[in-house]
């Protein structure tokens, strides 16, 4: 497990996701030796997809422990890896929002 983030404050999810997605989008041409995101975007497809599955499992394990802070921490890893996955496969956040909006009833 990595170092848990200290002193986390609430934020605006829409703004945060948009900002993180923009950062990830800008990482395509960064040096993979210096940017983990660039490595996931340009590296072996399975490296990213395995990581996505691993992060989902870590959320599940944190839920089984009923550990609030750990769930939040692992959810952060999962959402980051999901955003990298969406970027790699060309699905934008507005498109995802449209998908979710279309299901609202
Ligand atoms: N939000 C993230 C982010 N979340 C997680 N990670 C990385 O994802 C990896 C998670 O892998 P692991 O689960 O194995 O690591 P771990 O957290 O030590 O282990 P667990 O606790 O999950 O078991 C770590 O290397 C983290 O650093 C992230 N790497 C980058 N970002 C964002 O992406 C931006 C660009 O970063 P670069 O990738 O450096 O360009 C950064 O400014 C951040 O905003």
PDB file of C-alpha atoms and ligand atoms in Angstrom:
ATOM      1  CA  UNK A   1       0.000   0.000   0.000  1.00  0.00           C
ATOM      2  CA  UNK A   2       1.229   3.509  -0.768  1.00  0.00           C
ATOM      3  CA  UNK A   3       1.416   6.410   1.644  1.00  0.00           C
ATOM      4  CA  UNK A   4      -2.088   7.614   2.440  1.00  0.00           C
ATOM      5  CA  UNK A   5      -2.820  11.241   1.595  1.00  0.00           C
ATOM      6  CA  UNK A   6      -2.868  13.418   4.725  1.00  0.00           C
ATOM      7  CA  UNK A   7      -5.204  16.337   5.464  1.00  0.00           C
ATOM      8  CA  UNK A   8      -7.577  15.701   2.575  1.00  0.00           C
ATOM      9  CA  UNK A   9     -10.194  18.424   2.124  1.00  0.00           C
ATOM     10  CA  UNK A  10     -13.431  18.210   0.162  1.00  0.00           C
ATOM     11  CA  UNK A  11     -13.273  19.503  -3.419  1.00  0.00           C
ATOM     12  CA  UNK A  12     -15.509  20.023  -6.440  1.00  0.00           C
ATOM     13  CA  UNK A  13     -15.610  16.684  -8.269  1.00  0.00           C
ATOM     14  CA  UNK A  14     -16.515  18.132 -11.682  1.00  0.00           C
ATOM     15  CA  UNK A  15     -13.635  20.598 -11.592  1.00  0.00           C
ATOM     16  CA  UNK A  16     -11.190  18.037 -10.260  1.00  0.00           C
ATOM     17  CA  UNK A  17     -12.044  15.414 -12.869  1.00  0.00           C
ATOM     18  CA  UNK A  18     -11.879  17.970 -15.697  1.00  0.00           C
ATOM     19  CA  UNK A  19      -8.514  19.274 -14.489  1.00  0.00           C
ATOM     20  CA  UNK A  20      -7.035  15.785 -14.004  1.00  0.00           C
ATOM     21  CA  UNK A  21      -8.352  14.652 -17.411  1.00  0.00           C
ATOM     22  CA  UNK A  22      -6.708  17.703 -19.001  1.00  0.00           C
ATOM     23  CA  UNK A  23      -3.400  16.930 -17.273  1.00  0.00           C
ATOM     24  CA  UNK A  24      -3.581  13.312 -18.449  1.00  0.00           C
ATOM     25  CA  UNK A  25      -4.427  14.434 -22.021  1.00  0.00           C
ATOM     26  CA  UNK A  26      -1.300  16.598 -22.003  1.00  0.00           C
ATOM     27  CA  UNK A  27       0.959  13.675 -21.016  1.00  0.00           C
ATOM     28  CA  UNK A  28       0.967  11.774 -24.359  1.00  0.00           C
ATOM     29  CA  UNK A  29       4.284  13.245 -25.473  1.00  0.00           C
ATOM     30  CA  UNK A  30       6.010  13.351 -22.090  1.00  0.00           C
ATOM     31  CA  UNK A  31       9.022  11.193 -21.335  1.00  0.00           C
ATOM     32  CA  UNK A  32       7.745   7.834 -19.988  1.00  0.00           C
ATOM     33  CA  UNK A  33      10.822   7.707 -17.756  1.00  0.00           C
ATOM     34  CA  UNK A  34       9.551  10.814 -15.980  1.00  0.00           C
ATOM     35  CA  UNK A  35       5.781  10.449 -16.252  1.00  0.00           C
ATOM     36  CA  UNK A  36       3.895   7.354 -15.070  1.00  0.00           C
ATOM     37  CA  UNK A  37       0.884   8.635 -17.012  1.00  0.00           C
ATOM     38  CA  UNK A  38       2.907   8.830 -20.246  1.00  0.00           C
ATOM     39  CA  UNK A  39       4.041   5.247 -19.611  1.00  0.00           C
ATOM     40  CA  UNK A  40       0.464   4.022 -19.192  1.00  0.00           C
ATOM     41  CA  UNK A  41      -0.715   5.925 -22.277  1.00  0.00           C
ATOM     42  CA  UNK A  42       2.074   4.740 -24.572  1.00  0.00           C
ATOM     43  CA  UNK A  43       3.113   1.427 -23.051  1.00  0.00           C
ATOM     44  CA  UNK A  44       1.751  -2.096 -23.338  1.00  0.00           C
ATOM     45  CA  UNK A  45      -2.052  -2.104 -23.408  1.00  0.00           C
ATOM     46  CA  UNK A  46      -2.168  -4.916 -20.842  1.00  0.00           C
ATOM     47  CA  UNK A  47      -0.047  -2.973 -18.347  1.00  0.00           C
ATOM     48  CA  UNK A  48      -2.773  -0.327 -18.117  1.00  0.00           C
ATOM     49  CA  UNK A  49      -5.693  -2.759 -18.176  1.00  0.00           C
ATOM     50  CA  UNK A  50      -4.162  -4.985 -15.487  1.00  0.00           C
ATOM     51  CA  UNK A  51      -3.550  -1.919 -13.356  1.00  0.00           C
ATOM     52  CA  UNK A  52      -7.197  -0.866 -13.737  1.00  0.00           C
ATOM     53  CA  UNK A  53      -8.376  -4.300 -12.540  1.00  0.00           C
ATOM     54  CA  UNK A  54      -5.851  -4.277  -9.672  1.00  0.00           C
ATOM     55  CA  UNK A  55      -7.031  -0.872  -8.467  1.00  0.00           C
ATOM     56  CA  UNK A  56     -10.679  -2.036  -8.551  1.00  0.00           C
ATOM     57  CA  UNK A  57      -9.691  -5.042  -6.408  1.00  0.00           C
ATOM     58  CA  UNK A  58      -7.943  -2.748  -3.936  1.00  0.00           C
ATOM     59  CA  UNK A  59     -11.135  -0.681  -3.556  1.00  0.00           C
ATOM     60  CA  UNK A  60     -13.045  -3.895  -2.892  1.00  0.00           C
ATOM     61  CA  UNK A  61     -10.550  -5.027  -0.249  1.00  0.00           C
ATOM     62  CA  UNK A  62     -10.696  -1.629   1.474  1.00  0.00           C
ATOM     63  CA  UNK A  63     -14.513  -1.901   1.510  1.00  0.00           C
ATOM     64  CA  UNK A  64     -14.306  -5.359   3.047  1.00  0.00           C
ATOM     65  CA  UNK A  65     -12.156  -3.840   5.809  1.00  0.00           C
ATOM     66  CA  UNK A  66     -14.747  -1.069   6.170  1.00  0.00           C
ATOM     67  CA  UNK A  67     -11.838   1.390   6.275  1.00  0.00           C
ATOM     68  CA  UNK A  68     -13.207   4.799   5.237  1.00  0.00           C
ATOM     69  CA  UNK A  69      -9.867   6.562   4.562  1.00  0.00           C
ATOM     70  CA  UNK A  70      -8.451   3.560   2.749  1.00  0.00           C
ATOM     71  CA  UNK A  71     -11.550   3.311   0.536  1.00  0.00           C
ATOM     72  CA  UNK A  72     -11.129   6.987  -0.398  1.00  0.00           C
ATOM     73  CA  UNK A  73      -7.412   6.482  -1.101  1.00  0.00           C
ATOM     74  CA  UNK A  74      -7.914   3.422  -3.301  1.00  0.00           C
ATOM     75  CA  UNK A  75     -10.887   5.051  -5.066  1.00  0.00           C
ATOM     76  CA  UNK A  76      -8.497   7.882  -5.975  1.00  0.00           C
ATOM     77  CA  UNK A  77      -6.129   5.356  -7.569  1.00  0.00           C
ATOM     78  CA  UNK A  78      -9.034   3.696  -9.388  1.00  0.00           C
ATOM     79  CA  UNK A  79     -10.505   6.935 -10.752  1.00  0.00           C
ATOM     80  CA  UNK A  80      -7.065   8.112 -11.911  1.00  0.00           C
ATOM     81  CA  UNK A  81      -6.449   4.816 -13.756  1.00  0.00           C
ATOM     82  CA  UNK A  82      -9.974   4.922 -15.230  1.00  0.00           C
ATOM     83  CA  UNK A  83      -9.308   8.439 -16.546  1.00  0.00           C
ATOM     84  CA  UNK A  84      -6.028   7.275 -18.106  1.00  0.00           C
ATOM     85  CA  UNK A  85      -7.918   4.352 -19.678  1.00  0.00           C
ATOM     86  CA  UNK A  86     -10.610   6.668 -21.088  1.00  0.00           C
ATOM     87  CA  UNK A  87      -7.876   8.931 -22.494  1.00  0.00           C
ATOM     88  CA  UNK A  88      -6.038   6.036 -24.091  1.00  0.00           C
ATOM     89  CA  UNK A  89      -9.219   4.784 -25.798  1.00  0.00           C
ATOM     90  CA  UNK A  90     -10.474   8.238 -26.799  1.00  0.00           C
ATOM     91  CA  UNK A  91     -13.546   8.534 -24.576  1.00  0.00           C
ATOM     92  CA  UNK A  92     -13.884  12.126 -23.315  1.00  0.00           C
ATOM     93  CA  UNK A  93     -15.407  13.241 -20.011  1.00  0.00           C
ATOM     94  CA  UNK A  94     -18.212  15.199 -21.788  1.00  0.00           C
ATOM     95  CA  UNK A  95     -18.996  11.996 -23.697  1.00  0.00           C
ATOM     96  CA  UNK A  96     -19.073  10.010 -20.437  1.00  0.00           C
ATOM     97  CA  UNK A  97     -21.285  12.668 -18.864  1.00  0.00           C
ATOM     98  CA  UNK A  98     -23.625  12.312 -21.854  1.00  0.00           C
ATOM     99  CA  UNK A  99     -23.748   8.552 -21.330  1.00  0.00           C
ATOM    100  CA  UNK A 100     -24.684   8.988 -17.662  1.00  0.00           C
ATOM    101  CA  UNK A 101     -27.116  11.831 -18.374  1.00  0.00           C
ATOM    102  CA  UNK A 102     -28.939   9.673 -20.912  1.00  0.00           C
ATOM    103  CA  UNK A 103     -29.647   7.143 -18.146  1.00  0.00           C
ATOM    104  CA  UNK A 104     -31.133   9.648 -15.716  1.00  0.00           C
ATOM    105  CA  UNK A 105     -34.781   9.145 -14.886  1.00  0.00           C
TER     106      UNK A 105
HETATM  107  N1  LIG B   1      -3.622  11.136  -9.686  1.00  0.00           N
HETATM  108  C1  LIG B   1      -2.581  10.564 -10.011  1.00  0.00           C
HETATM  109  C2  LIG B   1      -2.270   9.257  -9.502  1.00  0.00           C
HETATM  110  N2  LIG B   1      -2.951   8.434  -8.677  1.00  0.00           N
HETATM  111  C3  LIG B   1      -2.190   7.336  -8.551  1.00  0.00           C
HETATM  112  N3  LIG B   1      -1.061   7.445  -9.270  1.00  0.00           N
HETATM  113  C4  LIG B   1       0.025   6.493  -9.388  1.00  0.00           C
HETATM  114  O1  LIG B   1      -0.550   5.232  -9.590  1.00  0.00           O
HETATM  115  C5  LIG B   1       0.316   4.260  -9.067  1.00  0.00           C
HETATM  116  C6  LIG B   1      -0.527   3.315  -8.228  1.00  0.00           C
HETATM  117  O2  LIG B   1       0.140   2.152  -8.248  1.00  0.00           O
HETATM  118  P1  LIG B   1       0.134   1.203  -6.990  1.00  0.00           P
HETATM  119  O3  LIG B   1      -1.287   0.914  -6.633  1.00  0.00           O
HETATM  120  O4  LIG B   1       1.016   0.063  -7.287  1.00  0.00           O
HETATM  121  O5  LIG B   1       0.863   2.150  -5.936  1.00  0.00           O
HETATM  122  P2  LIG B   1       0.656   2.366  -4.467  1.00  0.00           P
HETATM  123  O6  LIG B   1      -0.313   3.510  -4.258  1.00  0.00           O
HETATM  124  O7  LIG B   1       2.019   2.552  -3.919  1.00  0.00           O
HETATM  125  O8  LIG B   1       0.060   1.012  -3.973  1.00  0.00           O
HETATM  126  P3  LIG B   1      -1.392   0.655  -3.429  1.00  0.00           P
HETATM  127  O9  LIG B   1      -1.575   1.393  -2.146  1.00  0.00           O
HETATM  128  O10 LIG B   1      -2.422   1.108  -4.428  1.00  0.00           O
HETATM  129  O11 LIG B   1      -1.322  -0.811  -3.276  1.00  0.00           O
HETATM  130  C7  LIG B   1       1.387   4.967  -8.242  1.00  0.00           C
HETATM  131  O12 LIG B   1       2.587   4.993  -8.989  1.00  0.00           O
HETATM  132  C8  LIG B   1       0.824   6.365  -8.104  1.00  0.00           C
HETATM  133  O13 LIG B   1       1.840   7.348  -8.072  1.00  0.00           O
HETATM  134  C9  LIG B   1      -1.073   8.633  -9.890  1.00  0.00           C
HETATM  135  N4  LIG B   1      -0.198   9.206 -10.747  1.00  0.00           N
HETATM  136  C10 LIG B   1      -0.492  10.435 -11.229  1.00  0.00           C
HETATM  137  N5  LIG B   1      -1.648  11.122 -10.879  1.00  0.00           N
HETATM  138  C11 LIG B   1      -1.940  12.451 -11.462  1.00  0.00           C
HETATM  139  O14 LIG B   1      -1.405  12.527 -12.758  1.00  0.00           O
HETATM  140  C12 LIG B   1      -0.639  13.715 -12.899  1.00  0.00           C
HETATM  141  C13 LIG B   1       0.489  13.461 -13.881  1.00  0.00           C
HETATM  142  O15 LIG B   1       1.462  12.657 -13.262  1.00  0.00           O
HETATM  143  P4  LIG B   1       2.642  11.929 -14.028  1.00  0.00           P
HETATM  144  O16 LIG B   1       2.176  10.528 -14.256  1.00  0.00           O
HETATM  145  O17 LIG B   1       3.775  11.967 -13.095  1.00  0.00           O
HETATM  146  O18 LIG B   1       2.883  12.636 -15.318  1.00  0.00           O
HETATM  147  C14 LIG B   1      -0.145  14.044 -11.483  1.00  0.00           C
HETATM  148  O19 LIG B   1       0.102  15.400 -11.359  1.00  0.00           O
HETATM  149  C15 LIG B   1      -1.345  13.610 -10.653  1.00  0.00           C
HETATM  150  O20 LIG B   1      -2.294  14.670 -10.633  1.00  0.00           O
END
